[in-house]
């Protein structure tokens, strides 16, 4: 397995764990304030992150940084994205939230080319286009059928989801820049630490008293979120930002599975053609994307 393929495999794992986190958050979003959810999701996430650093022999050396300002910027962007994302889950189904999130890799493709100088090849553009086509095929019929019944709350969720996509794209490009000099575990750990503090600052505004089931969901969100960030950060280090764009769409399978198994939402007839588009995008990115190297000038 090549380094790029290993990075892509880690990104697929991150997508799975993120969907698990989304499900856990959604199951608590209507009864627990968003600040409290952010606290538990971030506080618990630090456990797998610290275990990861210990297993790799990078504790505490892996937490050292020479770029504290860059970490602060990444953490604040991540905290903002987490806030808008969790707020949107109060109004949106898992599938709808995931669909809106697919704007992120498209923005990553643009930002990676503009700010990081990464190549934007024909296969990459085709992969992103095919993945986006799959998203449209998957969701447009349902949106058109129920458009008249869309509530104001749903529109609020869509607006929050769009804000999340924009902020997340910027944050991921920032992660790509950080991985050039910073340990992946440090990037994820400081993010969890800042979000824990940010969530704790919401305590004066009122927290709920969760039951046992809600506590389990909150802990589950933290554990899956921590694992997702480890996989995502390592994936971004091993593969280019733009190259990960198409593989992001595989989370559609996990989202549909969550709706089916947990929320009893069955896929429609459009699921098969949408899945074909998504898998085609993943195939292009994983096995057909080989940017040509620029020839070196002869001195």
mmCIF file with all atom_site columns, C-alpha atoms in Angstrom, residues 48-134:
data_model
loop_
_atom_site.group_PDB
_atom_site.id
_atom_site.type_symbol
_atom_site.label_atom_id
_atom_site.label_alt_id
_atom_site.label_comp_id
_atom_site.label_asym_id
_atom_site.label_entity_id
_atom_site.label_seq_id
_atom_site.pdbx_PDB_ins_code
_atom_site.Cartn_x
_atom_site.Cartn_y
_atom_site.Cartn_z
_atom_site.occupancy
_atom_site.B_iso_or_equiv
_atom_site.pdbx_formal_charge
_atom_site.auth_seq_id
_atom_site.auth_comp_id
_atom_site.auth_asym_id
_atom_site.auth_atom_id
_atom_site.pdbx_PDB_model_num
ATOM 1  C CA . UNK A 1 48  ? -7.875  8.343  23.038  1.00 0.00 ? 48  UNK A CA 1
ATOM 2  C CA . UNK A 1 49  ? -5.616  11.169 21.862  1.00 0.00 ? 49  UNK A CA 1
ATOM 3  C CA . UNK A 1 50  ? -3.353  10.842 24.919  1.00 0.00 ? 50  UNK A CA 1
ATOM 4  C CA . UNK A 1 51  ? -3.356  7.036  24.612  1.00 0.00 ? 51  UNK A CA 1
ATOM 5  C CA . UNK A 1 52  ? -2.361  7.399  20.973  1.00 0.00 ? 52  UNK A CA 1
ATOM 6  C CA . UNK A 1 53  ? 0.539   9.692  21.875  1.00 0.00 ? 53  UNK A CA 1
ATOM 7  C CA . UNK A 1 54  ? 1.652   7.308  24.637  1.00 0.00 ? 54  UNK A CA 1
ATOM 8  C CA . UNK A 1 55  ? 1.566   4.287  22.297  1.00 0.00 ? 55  UNK A CA 1
ATOM 9  C CA . UNK A 1 56  ? 3.673   6.099  19.715  1.00 0.00 ? 56  UNK A CA 1
ATOM 10 C CA . UNK A 1 57  ? 6.167   7.247  22.347  1.00 0.00 ? 57  UNK A CA 1
ATOM 11 C CA . UNK A 1 58  ? 5.334   10.898 21.691  1.00 0.00 ? 58  UNK A CA 1
ATOM 12 C CA . UNK A 1 59  ? 4.077   11.884 25.136  1.00 0.00 ? 59  UNK A CA 1
ATOM 13 C CA . UNK A 1 60  ? 4.899   14.555 26.163  1.00 0.00 ? 60  UNK A CA 1
ATOM 14 C CA . UNK A 1 61  ? 7.332   15.371 23.323  1.00 0.00 ? 61  UNK A CA 1
ATOM 15 C CA . UNK A 1 62  ? 4.530   15.177 20.717  1.00 0.00 ? 62  UNK A CA 1
ATOM 16 C CA . UNK A 1 63  ? 2.710   18.076 22.384  1.00 0.00 ? 63  UNK A CA 1
ATOM 17 C CA . UNK A 1 64  ? 5.582   20.514 21.936  1.00 0.00 ? 64  UNK A CA 1
ATOM 18 C CA . UNK A 1 65  ? 4.993   23.215 19.354  1.00 0.00 ? 65  UNK A CA 1
ATOM 19 C CA . UNK A 1 66  ? 6.843   26.111 17.811  1.00 0.00 ? 66  UNK A CA 1
ATOM 20 C CA . UNK A 1 67  ? 3.707   27.511 16.196  1.00 0.00 ? 67  UNK A CA 1
ATOM 21 C CA . UNK A 1 68  ? 1.253   28.331 19.002  1.00 0.00 ? 68  UNK A CA 1
ATOM 22 C CA . UNK A 1 69  ? -0.483  31.047 16.986  1.00 0.00 ? 69  UNK A CA 1
ATOM 23 C CA . UNK A 1 70  ? -1.192  28.662 14.130  1.00 0.00 ? 70  UNK A CA 1
ATOM 24 C CA . UNK A 1 71  ? -2.623  26.154 16.627  1.00 0.00 ? 71  UNK A CA 1
ATOM 25 C CA . UNK A 1 72  ? -4.846  28.816 18.154  1.00 0.00 ? 72  UNK A CA 1
ATOM 26 C CA . UNK A 1 73  ? -6.190  29.792 14.724  1.00 0.00 ? 73  UNK A CA 1
ATOM 27 C CA . UNK A 1 74  ? -6.890  26.160 13.824  1.00 0.00 ? 74  UNK A CA 1
ATOM 28 C CA . UNK A 1 75  ? -8.562  25.516 17.187  1.00 0.00 ? 75  UNK A CA 1
ATOM 29 C CA . UNK A 1 76  ? -10.797 28.572 16.970  1.00 0.00 ? 76  UNK A CA 1
ATOM 30 C CA . UNK A 1 77  ? -11.835 27.647 13.440  1.00 0.00 ? 77  UNK A CA 1
ATOM 31 C CA . UNK A 1 78  ? -12.559 24.112 14.614  1.00 0.00 ? 78  UNK A CA 1
ATOM 32 C CA . UNK A 1 79  ? -14.548 25.323 17.610  1.00 0.00 ? 79  UNK A CA 1
ATOM 33 C CA . UNK A 1 80  ? -16.650 27.579 15.380  1.00 0.00 ? 80  UNK A CA 1
ATOM 34 C CA . UNK A 1 81  ? -17.265 24.729 12.938  1.00 0.00 ? 81  UNK A CA 1
ATOM 35 C CA . UNK A 1 82  ? -18.177 22.323 15.739  1.00 0.00 ? 82  UNK A CA 1
ATOM 36 C CA . UNK A 1 83  ? -20.645 24.831 17.188  1.00 0.00 ? 83  UNK A CA 1
ATOM 37 C CA . UNK A 1 84  ? -22.479 25.466 13.914  1.00 0.00 ? 84  UNK A CA 1
ATOM 38 C CA . UNK A 1 85  ? -22.392 21.758 13.035  1.00 0.00 ? 85  UNK A CA 1
ATOM 39 C CA . UNK A 1 86  ? -23.905 20.604 16.340  1.00 0.00 ? 86  UNK A CA 1
ATOM 40 C CA . UNK A 1 87  ? -26.511 23.368 16.201  1.00 0.00 ? 87  UNK A CA 1
ATOM 41 C CA . UNK A 1 88  ? -27.539 22.269 12.693  1.00 0.00 ? 88  UNK A CA 1
ATOM 42 C CA . UNK A 1 89  ? -28.096 18.685 13.852  1.00 0.00 ? 89  UNK A CA 1
ATOM 43 C CA . UNK A 1 90  ? -30.964 19.918 15.976  1.00 0.00 ? 90  UNK A CA 1
ATOM 44 C CA . UNK A 1 91  ? -32.819 20.736 12.765  1.00 0.00 ? 91  UNK A CA 1
ATOM 45 C CA . UNK A 1 92  ? -31.404 18.378 10.118  1.00 0.00 ? 92  UNK A CA 1
ATOM 46 C CA . UNK A 1 93  ? -31.436 14.615 9.561   1.00 0.00 ? 93  UNK A CA 1
ATOM 47 C CA . UNK A 1 94  ? -28.047 12.889 9.455   1.00 0.00 ? 94  UNK A CA 1
ATOM 48 C CA . UNK A 1 95  ? -28.243 12.465 5.668   1.00 0.00 ? 95  UNK A CA 1
ATOM 49 C CA . UNK A 1 96  ? -29.082 16.130 5.031   1.00 0.00 ? 96  UNK A CA 1
ATOM 50 C CA . UNK A 1 97  ? -26.296 17.280 7.319   1.00 0.00 ? 97  UNK A CA 1
ATOM 51 C CA . UNK A 1 98  ? -23.849 14.977 5.546   1.00 0.00 ? 98  UNK A CA 1
ATOM 52 C CA . UNK A 1 99  ? -24.939 16.204 2.120   1.00 0.00 ? 99  UNK A CA 1
ATOM 53 C CA . UNK A 1 100 ? -24.304 19.835 3.042   1.00 0.00 ? 100 UNK A CA 1
ATOM 54 C CA . UNK A 1 101 ? -20.929 18.782 4.406   1.00 0.00 ? 101 UNK A CA 1
ATOM 55 C CA . UNK A 1 102 ? -19.980 17.617 0.922   1.00 0.00 ? 102 UNK A CA 1
ATOM 56 C CA . UNK A 1 103 ? -19.386 21.235 0.024   1.00 0.00 ? 103 UNK A CA 1
ATOM 57 C CA . UNK A 1 104 ? -16.257 21.032 2.176   1.00 0.00 ? 104 UNK A CA 1
ATOM 58 C CA . UNK A 1 105 ? -14.081 18.886 -0.155  1.00 0.00 ? 105 UNK A CA 1
ATOM 59 C CA . UNK A 1 106 ? -14.996 21.100 -3.096  1.00 0.00 ? 106 UNK A CA 1
ATOM 60 C CA . UNK A 1 107 ? -13.821 24.119 -1.148  1.00 0.00 ? 107 UNK A CA 1
ATOM 61 C CA . UNK A 1 108 ? -10.730 22.137 -0.055  1.00 0.00 ? 108 UNK A CA 1
ATOM 62 C CA . UNK A 1 109 ? -9.911  21.486 -3.694  1.00 0.00 ? 109 UNK A CA 1
ATOM 63 C CA . UNK A 1 110 ? -10.004 25.204 -4.425  1.00 0.00 ? 110 UNK A CA 1
ATOM 64 C CA . UNK A 1 111 ? -8.159  26.253 -1.281  1.00 0.00 ? 111 UNK A CA 1
ATOM 65 C CA . UNK A 1 112 ? -5.534  23.531 -1.673  1.00 0.00 ? 112 UNK A CA 1
ATOM 66 C CA . UNK A 1 113 ? -4.753  24.770 -5.177  1.00 0.00 ? 113 UNK A CA 1
ATOM 67 C CA . UNK A 1 114 ? -4.767  28.459 -4.321  1.00 0.00 ? 114 UNK A CA 1
ATOM 68 C CA . UNK A 1 115 ? -2.937  28.487 -0.966  1.00 0.00 ? 115 UNK A CA 1
ATOM 69 C CA . UNK A 1 116 ? -0.893  25.269 -0.951  1.00 0.00 ? 116 UNK A CA 1
ATOM 70 C CA . UNK A 1 117 ? 0.046   25.104 -4.614  1.00 0.00 ? 117 UNK A CA 1
ATOM 71 C CA . UNK A 1 118 ? -1.351  21.580 -5.003  1.00 0.00 ? 118 UNK A CA 1
ATOM 72 C CA . UNK A 1 119 ? -2.147  20.388 -8.518  1.00 0.00 ? 119 UNK A CA 1
ATOM 73 C CA . UNK A 1 120 ? -5.773  20.434 -9.670  1.00 0.00 ? 120 UNK A CA 1
ATOM 74 C CA . UNK A 1 121 ? -5.799  17.619 -12.218 1.00 0.00 ? 121 UNK A CA 1
ATOM 75 C CA . UNK A 1 122 ? -8.551  16.543 -14.569 1.00 0.00 ? 122 UNK A CA 1
ATOM 76 C CA . UNK A 1 123 ? -9.132  13.359 -12.582 1.00 0.00 ? 123 UNK A CA 1
ATOM 77 C CA . UNK A 1 124 ? -9.500  15.337 -9.344  1.00 0.00 ? 124 UNK A CA 1
ATOM 78 C CA . UNK A 1 125 ? -12.031 17.701 -10.888 1.00 0.00 ? 125 UNK A CA 1
ATOM 79 C CA . UNK A 1 126 ? -13.882 14.729 -12.384 1.00 0.00 ? 126 UNK A CA 1
ATOM 80 C CA . UNK A 1 127 ? -13.852 12.915 -9.021  1.00 0.00 ? 127 UNK A CA 1
ATOM 81 C CA . UNK A 1 128 ? -15.286 15.889 -7.152  1.00 0.00 ? 128 UNK A CA 1
ATOM 82 C CA . UNK A 1 129 ? -17.878 16.417 -9.909  1.00 0.00 ? 129 UNK A CA 1
ATOM 83 C CA . UNK A 1 130 ? -18.918 12.751 -9.857  1.00 0.00 ? 130 UNK A CA 1
ATOM 84 C CA . UNK A 1 131 ? -19.196 12.786 -6.073  1.00 0.00 ? 131 UNK A CA 1
ATOM 85 C CA . UNK A 1 132 ? -21.270 15.947 -6.106  1.00 0.00 ? 132 UNK A CA 1
ATOM 86 C CA . UNK A 1 133 ? -23.494 14.442 -8.828  1.00 0.00 ? 133 UNK A CA 1
ATOM 87 C CA . UNK A 1 134 ? -24.085 11.481 -6.533  1.00 0.00 ? 134 UNK A CA 1
#
